PDB file of C-alpha atoms in Angstrom:
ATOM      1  CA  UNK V1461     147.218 144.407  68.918  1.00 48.00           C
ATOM      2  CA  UNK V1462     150.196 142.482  70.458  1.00 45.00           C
ATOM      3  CA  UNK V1463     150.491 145.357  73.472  1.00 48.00           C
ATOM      4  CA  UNK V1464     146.551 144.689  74.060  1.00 42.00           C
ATOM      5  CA  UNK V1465     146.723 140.756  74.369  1.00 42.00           C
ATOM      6  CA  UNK V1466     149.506 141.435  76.315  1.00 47.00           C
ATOM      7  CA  UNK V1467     147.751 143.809  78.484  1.00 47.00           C
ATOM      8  CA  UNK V1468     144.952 141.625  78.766  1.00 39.00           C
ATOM      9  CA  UNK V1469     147.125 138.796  79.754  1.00 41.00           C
ATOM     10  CA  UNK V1470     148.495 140.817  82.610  1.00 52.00           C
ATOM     11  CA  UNK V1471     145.383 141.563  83.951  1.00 49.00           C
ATOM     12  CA  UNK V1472     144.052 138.261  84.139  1.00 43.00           C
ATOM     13  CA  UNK V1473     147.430 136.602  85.847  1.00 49.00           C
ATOM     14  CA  UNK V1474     149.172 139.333  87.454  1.00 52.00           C
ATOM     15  CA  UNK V1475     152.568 139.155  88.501  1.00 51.00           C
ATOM     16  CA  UNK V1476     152.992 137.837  91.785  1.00 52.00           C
ATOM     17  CA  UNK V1477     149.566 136.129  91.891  1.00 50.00           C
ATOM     18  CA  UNK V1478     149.200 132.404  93.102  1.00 52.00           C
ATOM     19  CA  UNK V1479     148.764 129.913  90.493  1.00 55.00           C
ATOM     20  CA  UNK V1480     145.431 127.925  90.594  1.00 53.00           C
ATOM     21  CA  UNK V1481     146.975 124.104  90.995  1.00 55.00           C
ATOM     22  CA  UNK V1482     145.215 122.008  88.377  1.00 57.00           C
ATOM     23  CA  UNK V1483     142.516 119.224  89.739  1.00 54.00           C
ATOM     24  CA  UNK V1484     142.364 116.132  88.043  1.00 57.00           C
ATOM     25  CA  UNK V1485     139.688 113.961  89.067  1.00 53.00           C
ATOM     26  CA  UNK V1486     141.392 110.255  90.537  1.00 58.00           C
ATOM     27  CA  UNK V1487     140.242 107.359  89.252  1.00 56.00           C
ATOM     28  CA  UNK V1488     137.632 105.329  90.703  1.00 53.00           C
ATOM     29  CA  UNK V1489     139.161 101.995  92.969  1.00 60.00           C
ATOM     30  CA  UNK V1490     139.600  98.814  90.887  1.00 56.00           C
ATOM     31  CA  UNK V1491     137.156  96.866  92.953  1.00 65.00           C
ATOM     32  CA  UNK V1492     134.204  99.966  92.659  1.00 75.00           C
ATOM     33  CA  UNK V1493     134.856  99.912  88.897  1.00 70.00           C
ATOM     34  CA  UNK V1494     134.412  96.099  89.268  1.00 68.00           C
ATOM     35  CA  UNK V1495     131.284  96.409  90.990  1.00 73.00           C
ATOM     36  CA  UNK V1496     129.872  98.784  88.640  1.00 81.00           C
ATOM     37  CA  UNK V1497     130.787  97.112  85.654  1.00 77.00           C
ATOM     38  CA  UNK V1498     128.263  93.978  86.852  1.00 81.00           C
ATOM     39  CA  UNK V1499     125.711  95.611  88.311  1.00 83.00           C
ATOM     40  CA  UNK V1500     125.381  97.426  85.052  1.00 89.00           C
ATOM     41  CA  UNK V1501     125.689  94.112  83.396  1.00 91.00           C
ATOM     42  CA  UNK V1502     123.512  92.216  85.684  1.00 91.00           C
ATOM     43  CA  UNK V1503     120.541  95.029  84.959  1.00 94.00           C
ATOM     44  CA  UNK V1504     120.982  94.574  81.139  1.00 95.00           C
ATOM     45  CA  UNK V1505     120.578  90.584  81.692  1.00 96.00           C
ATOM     46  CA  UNK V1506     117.404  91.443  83.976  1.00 96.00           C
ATOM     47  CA  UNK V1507     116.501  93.550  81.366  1.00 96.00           C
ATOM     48  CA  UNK V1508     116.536  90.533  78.591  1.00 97.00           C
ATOM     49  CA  UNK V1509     114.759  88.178  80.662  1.00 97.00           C
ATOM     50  CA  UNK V1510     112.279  90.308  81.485  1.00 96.00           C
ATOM     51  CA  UNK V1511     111.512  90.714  78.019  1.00 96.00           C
ATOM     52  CA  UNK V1512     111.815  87.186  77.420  1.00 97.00           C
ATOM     53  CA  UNK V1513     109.287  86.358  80.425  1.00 97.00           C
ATOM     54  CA  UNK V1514     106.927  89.132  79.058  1.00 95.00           C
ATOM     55  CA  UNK V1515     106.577  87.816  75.687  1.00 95.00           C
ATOM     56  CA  UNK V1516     105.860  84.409  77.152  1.00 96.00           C
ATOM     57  CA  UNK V1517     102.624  85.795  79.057  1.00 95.00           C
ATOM     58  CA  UNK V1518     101.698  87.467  76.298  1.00 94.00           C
ATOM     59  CA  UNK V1519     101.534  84.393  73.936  1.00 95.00           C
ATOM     60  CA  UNK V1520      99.093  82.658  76.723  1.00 96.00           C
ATOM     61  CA  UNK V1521      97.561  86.121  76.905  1.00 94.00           C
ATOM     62  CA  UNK V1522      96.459  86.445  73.717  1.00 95.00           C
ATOM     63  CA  UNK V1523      95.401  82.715  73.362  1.00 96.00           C
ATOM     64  CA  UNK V1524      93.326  82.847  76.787  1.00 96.00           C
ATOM     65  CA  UNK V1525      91.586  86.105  75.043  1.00 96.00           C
ATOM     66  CA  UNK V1526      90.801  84.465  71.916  1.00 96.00           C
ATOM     67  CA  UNK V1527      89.040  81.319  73.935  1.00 97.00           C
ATOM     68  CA  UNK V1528      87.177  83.720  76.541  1.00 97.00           C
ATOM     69  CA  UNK V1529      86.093  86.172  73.927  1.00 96.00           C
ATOM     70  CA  UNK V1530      84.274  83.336  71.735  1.00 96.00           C
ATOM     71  CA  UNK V1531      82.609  81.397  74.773  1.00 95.00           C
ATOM     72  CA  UNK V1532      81.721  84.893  75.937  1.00 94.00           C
ATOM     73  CA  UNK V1533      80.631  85.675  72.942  1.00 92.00           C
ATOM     74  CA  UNK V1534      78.034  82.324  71.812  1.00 92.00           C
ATOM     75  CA  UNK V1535      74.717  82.246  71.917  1.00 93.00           C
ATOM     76  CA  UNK V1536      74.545  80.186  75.099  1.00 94.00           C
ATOM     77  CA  UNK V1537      76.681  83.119  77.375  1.00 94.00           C
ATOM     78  CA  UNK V1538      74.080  85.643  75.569  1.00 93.00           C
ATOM     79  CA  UNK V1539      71.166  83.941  76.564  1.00 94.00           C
ATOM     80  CA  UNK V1540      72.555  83.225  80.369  1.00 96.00           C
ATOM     81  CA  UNK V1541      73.442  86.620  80.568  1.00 95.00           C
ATOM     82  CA  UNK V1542      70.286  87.717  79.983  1.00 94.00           C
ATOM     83  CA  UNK V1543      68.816  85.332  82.437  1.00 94.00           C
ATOM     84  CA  UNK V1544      70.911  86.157  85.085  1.00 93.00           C
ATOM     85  CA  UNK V1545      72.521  82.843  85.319  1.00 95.00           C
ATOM     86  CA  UNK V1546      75.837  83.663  83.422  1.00 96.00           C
ATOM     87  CA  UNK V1547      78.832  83.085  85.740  1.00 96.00           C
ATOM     88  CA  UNK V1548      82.591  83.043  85.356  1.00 96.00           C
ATOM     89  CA  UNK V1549      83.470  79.676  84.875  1.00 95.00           C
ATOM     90  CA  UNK V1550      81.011  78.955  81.777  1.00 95.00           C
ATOM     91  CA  UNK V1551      83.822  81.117  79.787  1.00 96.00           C
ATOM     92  CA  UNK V1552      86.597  80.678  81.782  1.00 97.00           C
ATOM     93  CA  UNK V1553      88.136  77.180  82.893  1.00 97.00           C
ATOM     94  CA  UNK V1554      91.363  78.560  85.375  1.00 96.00           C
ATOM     95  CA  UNK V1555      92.668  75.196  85.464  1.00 96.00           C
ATOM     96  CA  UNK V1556      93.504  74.840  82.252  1.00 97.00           C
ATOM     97  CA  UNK V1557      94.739  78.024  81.815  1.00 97.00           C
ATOM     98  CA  UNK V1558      97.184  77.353  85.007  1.00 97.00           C
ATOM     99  CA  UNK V1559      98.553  74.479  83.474  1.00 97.00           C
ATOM    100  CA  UNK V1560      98.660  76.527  79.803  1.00 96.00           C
ATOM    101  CA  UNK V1561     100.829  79.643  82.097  1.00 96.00           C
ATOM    102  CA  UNK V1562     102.790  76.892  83.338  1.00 96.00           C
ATOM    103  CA  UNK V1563     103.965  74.813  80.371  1.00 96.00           C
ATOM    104  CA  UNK V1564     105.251  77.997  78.819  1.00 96.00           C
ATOM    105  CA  UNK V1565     106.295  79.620  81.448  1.00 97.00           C
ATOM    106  CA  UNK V1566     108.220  77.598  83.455  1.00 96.00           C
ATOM    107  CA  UNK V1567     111.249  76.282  80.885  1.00 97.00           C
ATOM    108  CA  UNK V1568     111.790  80.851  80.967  1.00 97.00           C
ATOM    109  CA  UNK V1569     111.963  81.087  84.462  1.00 97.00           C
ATOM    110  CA  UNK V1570     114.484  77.558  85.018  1.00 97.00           C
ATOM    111  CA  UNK V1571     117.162  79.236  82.358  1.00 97.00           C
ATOM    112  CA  UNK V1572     116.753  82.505  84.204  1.00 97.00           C
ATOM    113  CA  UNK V1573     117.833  80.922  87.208  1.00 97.00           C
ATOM    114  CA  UNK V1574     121.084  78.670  85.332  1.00 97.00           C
ATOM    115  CA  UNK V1575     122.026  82.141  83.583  1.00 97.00           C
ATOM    116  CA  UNK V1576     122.460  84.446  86.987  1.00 97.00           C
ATOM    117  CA  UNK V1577     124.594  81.628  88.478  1.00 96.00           C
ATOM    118  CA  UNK V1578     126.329  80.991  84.991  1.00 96.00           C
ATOM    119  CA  UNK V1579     127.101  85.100  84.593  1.00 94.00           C
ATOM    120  CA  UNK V1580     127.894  84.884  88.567  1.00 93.00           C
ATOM    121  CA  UNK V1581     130.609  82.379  88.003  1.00 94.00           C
ATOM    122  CA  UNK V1582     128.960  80.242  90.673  1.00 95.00           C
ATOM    123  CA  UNK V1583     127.872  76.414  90.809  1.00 95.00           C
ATOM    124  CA  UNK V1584     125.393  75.377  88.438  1.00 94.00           C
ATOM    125  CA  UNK V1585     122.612  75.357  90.761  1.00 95.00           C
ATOM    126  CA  UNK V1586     120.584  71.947  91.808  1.00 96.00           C
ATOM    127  CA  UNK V1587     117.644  70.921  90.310  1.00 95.00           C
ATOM    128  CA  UNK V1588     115.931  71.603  93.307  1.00 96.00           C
ATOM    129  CA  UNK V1589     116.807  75.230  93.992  1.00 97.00           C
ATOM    130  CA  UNK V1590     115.507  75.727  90.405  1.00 97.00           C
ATOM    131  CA  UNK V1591     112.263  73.594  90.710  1.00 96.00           C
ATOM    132  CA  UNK V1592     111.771  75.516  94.385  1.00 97.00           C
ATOM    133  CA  UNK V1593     112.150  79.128  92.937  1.00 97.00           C
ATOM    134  CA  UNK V1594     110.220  78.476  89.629  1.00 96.00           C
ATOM    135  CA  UNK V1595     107.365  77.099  91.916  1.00 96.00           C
ATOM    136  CA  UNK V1596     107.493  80.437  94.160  1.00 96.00           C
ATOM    137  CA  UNK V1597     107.650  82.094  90.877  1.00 96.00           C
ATOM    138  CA  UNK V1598     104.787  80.877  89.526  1.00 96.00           C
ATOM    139  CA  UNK V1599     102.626  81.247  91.941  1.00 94.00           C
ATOM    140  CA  UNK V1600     102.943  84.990  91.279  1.00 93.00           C
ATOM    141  CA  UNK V1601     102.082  84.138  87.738  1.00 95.00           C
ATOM    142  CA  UNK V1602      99.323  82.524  88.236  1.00 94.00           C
ATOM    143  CA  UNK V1603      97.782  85.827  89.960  1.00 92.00           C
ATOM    144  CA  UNK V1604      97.315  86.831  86.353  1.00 93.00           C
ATOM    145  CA  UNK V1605      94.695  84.087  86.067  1.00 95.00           C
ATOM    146  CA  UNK V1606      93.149  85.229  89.433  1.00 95.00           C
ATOM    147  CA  UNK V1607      92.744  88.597  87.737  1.00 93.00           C
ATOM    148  CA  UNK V1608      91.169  87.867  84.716  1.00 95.00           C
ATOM    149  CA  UNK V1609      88.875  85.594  86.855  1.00 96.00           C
ATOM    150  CA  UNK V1610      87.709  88.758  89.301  1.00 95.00           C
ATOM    151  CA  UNK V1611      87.425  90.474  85.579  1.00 94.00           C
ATOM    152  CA  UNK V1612      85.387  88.330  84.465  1.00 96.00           C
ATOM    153  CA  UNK V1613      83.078  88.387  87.772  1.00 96.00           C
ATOM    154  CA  UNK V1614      83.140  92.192  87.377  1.00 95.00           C
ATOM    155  CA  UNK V1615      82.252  92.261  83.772  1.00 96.00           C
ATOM    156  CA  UNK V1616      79.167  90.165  84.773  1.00 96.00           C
ATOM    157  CA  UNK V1617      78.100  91.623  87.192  1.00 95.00           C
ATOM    158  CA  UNK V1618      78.096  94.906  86.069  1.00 95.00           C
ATOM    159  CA  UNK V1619      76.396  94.422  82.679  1.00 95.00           C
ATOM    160  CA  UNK V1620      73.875  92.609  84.803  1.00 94.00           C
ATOM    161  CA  UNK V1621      72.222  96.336  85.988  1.00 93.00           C
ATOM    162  CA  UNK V1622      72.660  97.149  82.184  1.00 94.00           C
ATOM    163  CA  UNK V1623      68.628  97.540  80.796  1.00 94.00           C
ATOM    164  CA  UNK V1624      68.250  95.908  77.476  1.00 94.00           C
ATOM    165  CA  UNK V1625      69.270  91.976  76.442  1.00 93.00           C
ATOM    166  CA  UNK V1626      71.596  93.500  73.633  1.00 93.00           C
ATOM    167  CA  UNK V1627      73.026  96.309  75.433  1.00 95.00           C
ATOM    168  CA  UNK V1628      74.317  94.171  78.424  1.00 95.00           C
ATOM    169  CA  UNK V1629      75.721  91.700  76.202  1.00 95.00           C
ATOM    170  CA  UNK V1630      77.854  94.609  74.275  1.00 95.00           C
ATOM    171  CA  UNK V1631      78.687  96.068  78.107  1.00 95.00           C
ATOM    172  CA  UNK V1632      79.846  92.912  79.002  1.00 96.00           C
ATOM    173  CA  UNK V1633      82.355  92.077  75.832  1.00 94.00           C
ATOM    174  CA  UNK V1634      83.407  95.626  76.275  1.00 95.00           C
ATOM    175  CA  UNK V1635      84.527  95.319  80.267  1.00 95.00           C
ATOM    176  CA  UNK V1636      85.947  91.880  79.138  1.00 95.00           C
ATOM    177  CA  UNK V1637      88.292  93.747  76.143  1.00 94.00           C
ATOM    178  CA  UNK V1638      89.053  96.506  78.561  1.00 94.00           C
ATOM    179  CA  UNK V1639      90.431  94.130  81.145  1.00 92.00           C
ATOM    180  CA  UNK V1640      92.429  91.947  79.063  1.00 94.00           C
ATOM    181  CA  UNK V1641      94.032  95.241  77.317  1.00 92.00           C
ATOM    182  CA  UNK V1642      95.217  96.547  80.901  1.00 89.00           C
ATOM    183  CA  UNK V1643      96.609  93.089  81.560  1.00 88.00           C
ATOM    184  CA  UNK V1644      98.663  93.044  78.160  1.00 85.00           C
ATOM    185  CA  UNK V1645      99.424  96.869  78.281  1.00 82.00           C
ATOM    186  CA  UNK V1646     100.794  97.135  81.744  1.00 80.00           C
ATOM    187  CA  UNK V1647     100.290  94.173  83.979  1.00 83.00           C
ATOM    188  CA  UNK V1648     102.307  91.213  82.597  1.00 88.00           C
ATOM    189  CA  UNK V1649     105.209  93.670  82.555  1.00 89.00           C
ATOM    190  CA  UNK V1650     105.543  94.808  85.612  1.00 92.00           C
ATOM    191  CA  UNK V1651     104.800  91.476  86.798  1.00 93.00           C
ATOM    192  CA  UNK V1652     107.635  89.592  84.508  1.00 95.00           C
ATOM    193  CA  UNK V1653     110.368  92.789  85.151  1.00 95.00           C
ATOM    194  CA  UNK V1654     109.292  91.573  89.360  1.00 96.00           C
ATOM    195  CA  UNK V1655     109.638  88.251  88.874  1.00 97.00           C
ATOM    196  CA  UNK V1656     113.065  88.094  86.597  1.00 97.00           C
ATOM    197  CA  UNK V1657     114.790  90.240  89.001  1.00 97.00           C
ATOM    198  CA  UNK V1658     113.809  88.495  91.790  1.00 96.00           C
ATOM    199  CA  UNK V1659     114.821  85.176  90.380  1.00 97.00           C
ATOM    200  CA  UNK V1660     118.113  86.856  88.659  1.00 96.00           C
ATOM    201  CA  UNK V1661     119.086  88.259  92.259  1.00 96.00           C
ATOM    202  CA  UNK V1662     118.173  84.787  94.238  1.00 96.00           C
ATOM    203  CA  UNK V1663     121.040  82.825  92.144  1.00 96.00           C
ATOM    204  CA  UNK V1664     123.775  85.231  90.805  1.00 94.00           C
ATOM    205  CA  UNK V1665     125.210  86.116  94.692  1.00 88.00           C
TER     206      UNK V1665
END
């Protein structure tokens, strides 16, 4: 057994050959490490917020749902559907809901800002910059309300070619539920991941 191993050895390393020189991978520079180690930080942060911001739509979400659905769903929006004379601001006031986005919005996106500077190591930054870039920032926000406004026109007037009184009204609840579940579902995510990166990358370099 010995003489085989032995033989075997041989074979594998025979005398004379060249010995294959070990490679051992070098370490990564100080400063790449560095840079690694916060953009992997500054993602996770990004990451937070984002959440943060999302549950914050979703709270005036679900409220502007609840208020929509029940004026959509009272005798007065049945019988102006079924006149014809429905439209989108007898069940949806966008002003309000504006102001509602902003007042719980707006506190999420001003500590979003003094956290990327904070986590930068850089100046706490004016009251200004942070009123500026929460404005700009909201403004994207408030395309939320624009959407569930064009919903709202689209839900009318498509249960409008609907025959039948009751069967329009049910087509027109069901494009309104449709649209607010694609808004909770998808688009006030993407939306808040946009907008906390954006703000996280304006004031952290």
């Amino acid at each position: 057994m010995a003489g085989a191993i032995a033989a075997a050895m041989q074979q594998a390393n025979p005398a004379g050959a060249a010995e294959v020189p070990m490679v051992t991978a070098e370490p990564a520079p100080v400063g790449q490490v560095a840079v690694e180690a916060k953009v992997a930080e500054d993602a996770r942060a990004i990451e937070r917020w984002a959440e943060i911001l999302g549950r914050s739509l979703e709270r005036v979400i679900e409220r502007q749902q609840r208020v929509v659905m029940e004026k959509s769903s009272g005798i007065k929006s049945k019988k102006a559907l079924a006149s014809g004379t429905l439209d989108t601001g007898s069940v949806f006031n966008k002003d309000v809901w504006q102001k509602q986005l902003d007042d719980d919005v707006r506190p999420v996106l001003s500590a979003i800002a003094q956290d990327a500077a904070e986590t930068a190591g850089l100046p706490k930054p004016s009251k200004k910059d942070i009123v500026s870039a929460a404005e700009a920032s909201m403004t994207q926000l408030q395309g939320l309300n624009d959407q569930v406004e064009r919903d709202i026109s689209t839900a009318i007037q498509s249960a409008l070619s609907v025959p039948g009184d009751d069967a329009r009204f049910s087509s027109f609840k069901e494009t309104l539920i449709e649209g607010y579940a694609q808004l909770e579902a998808k688009d006030r995510y993407v939306l808040a991941q946009h907008v906390a990166s954006s703000l996280w990358e304006q004031f952290s370099n």
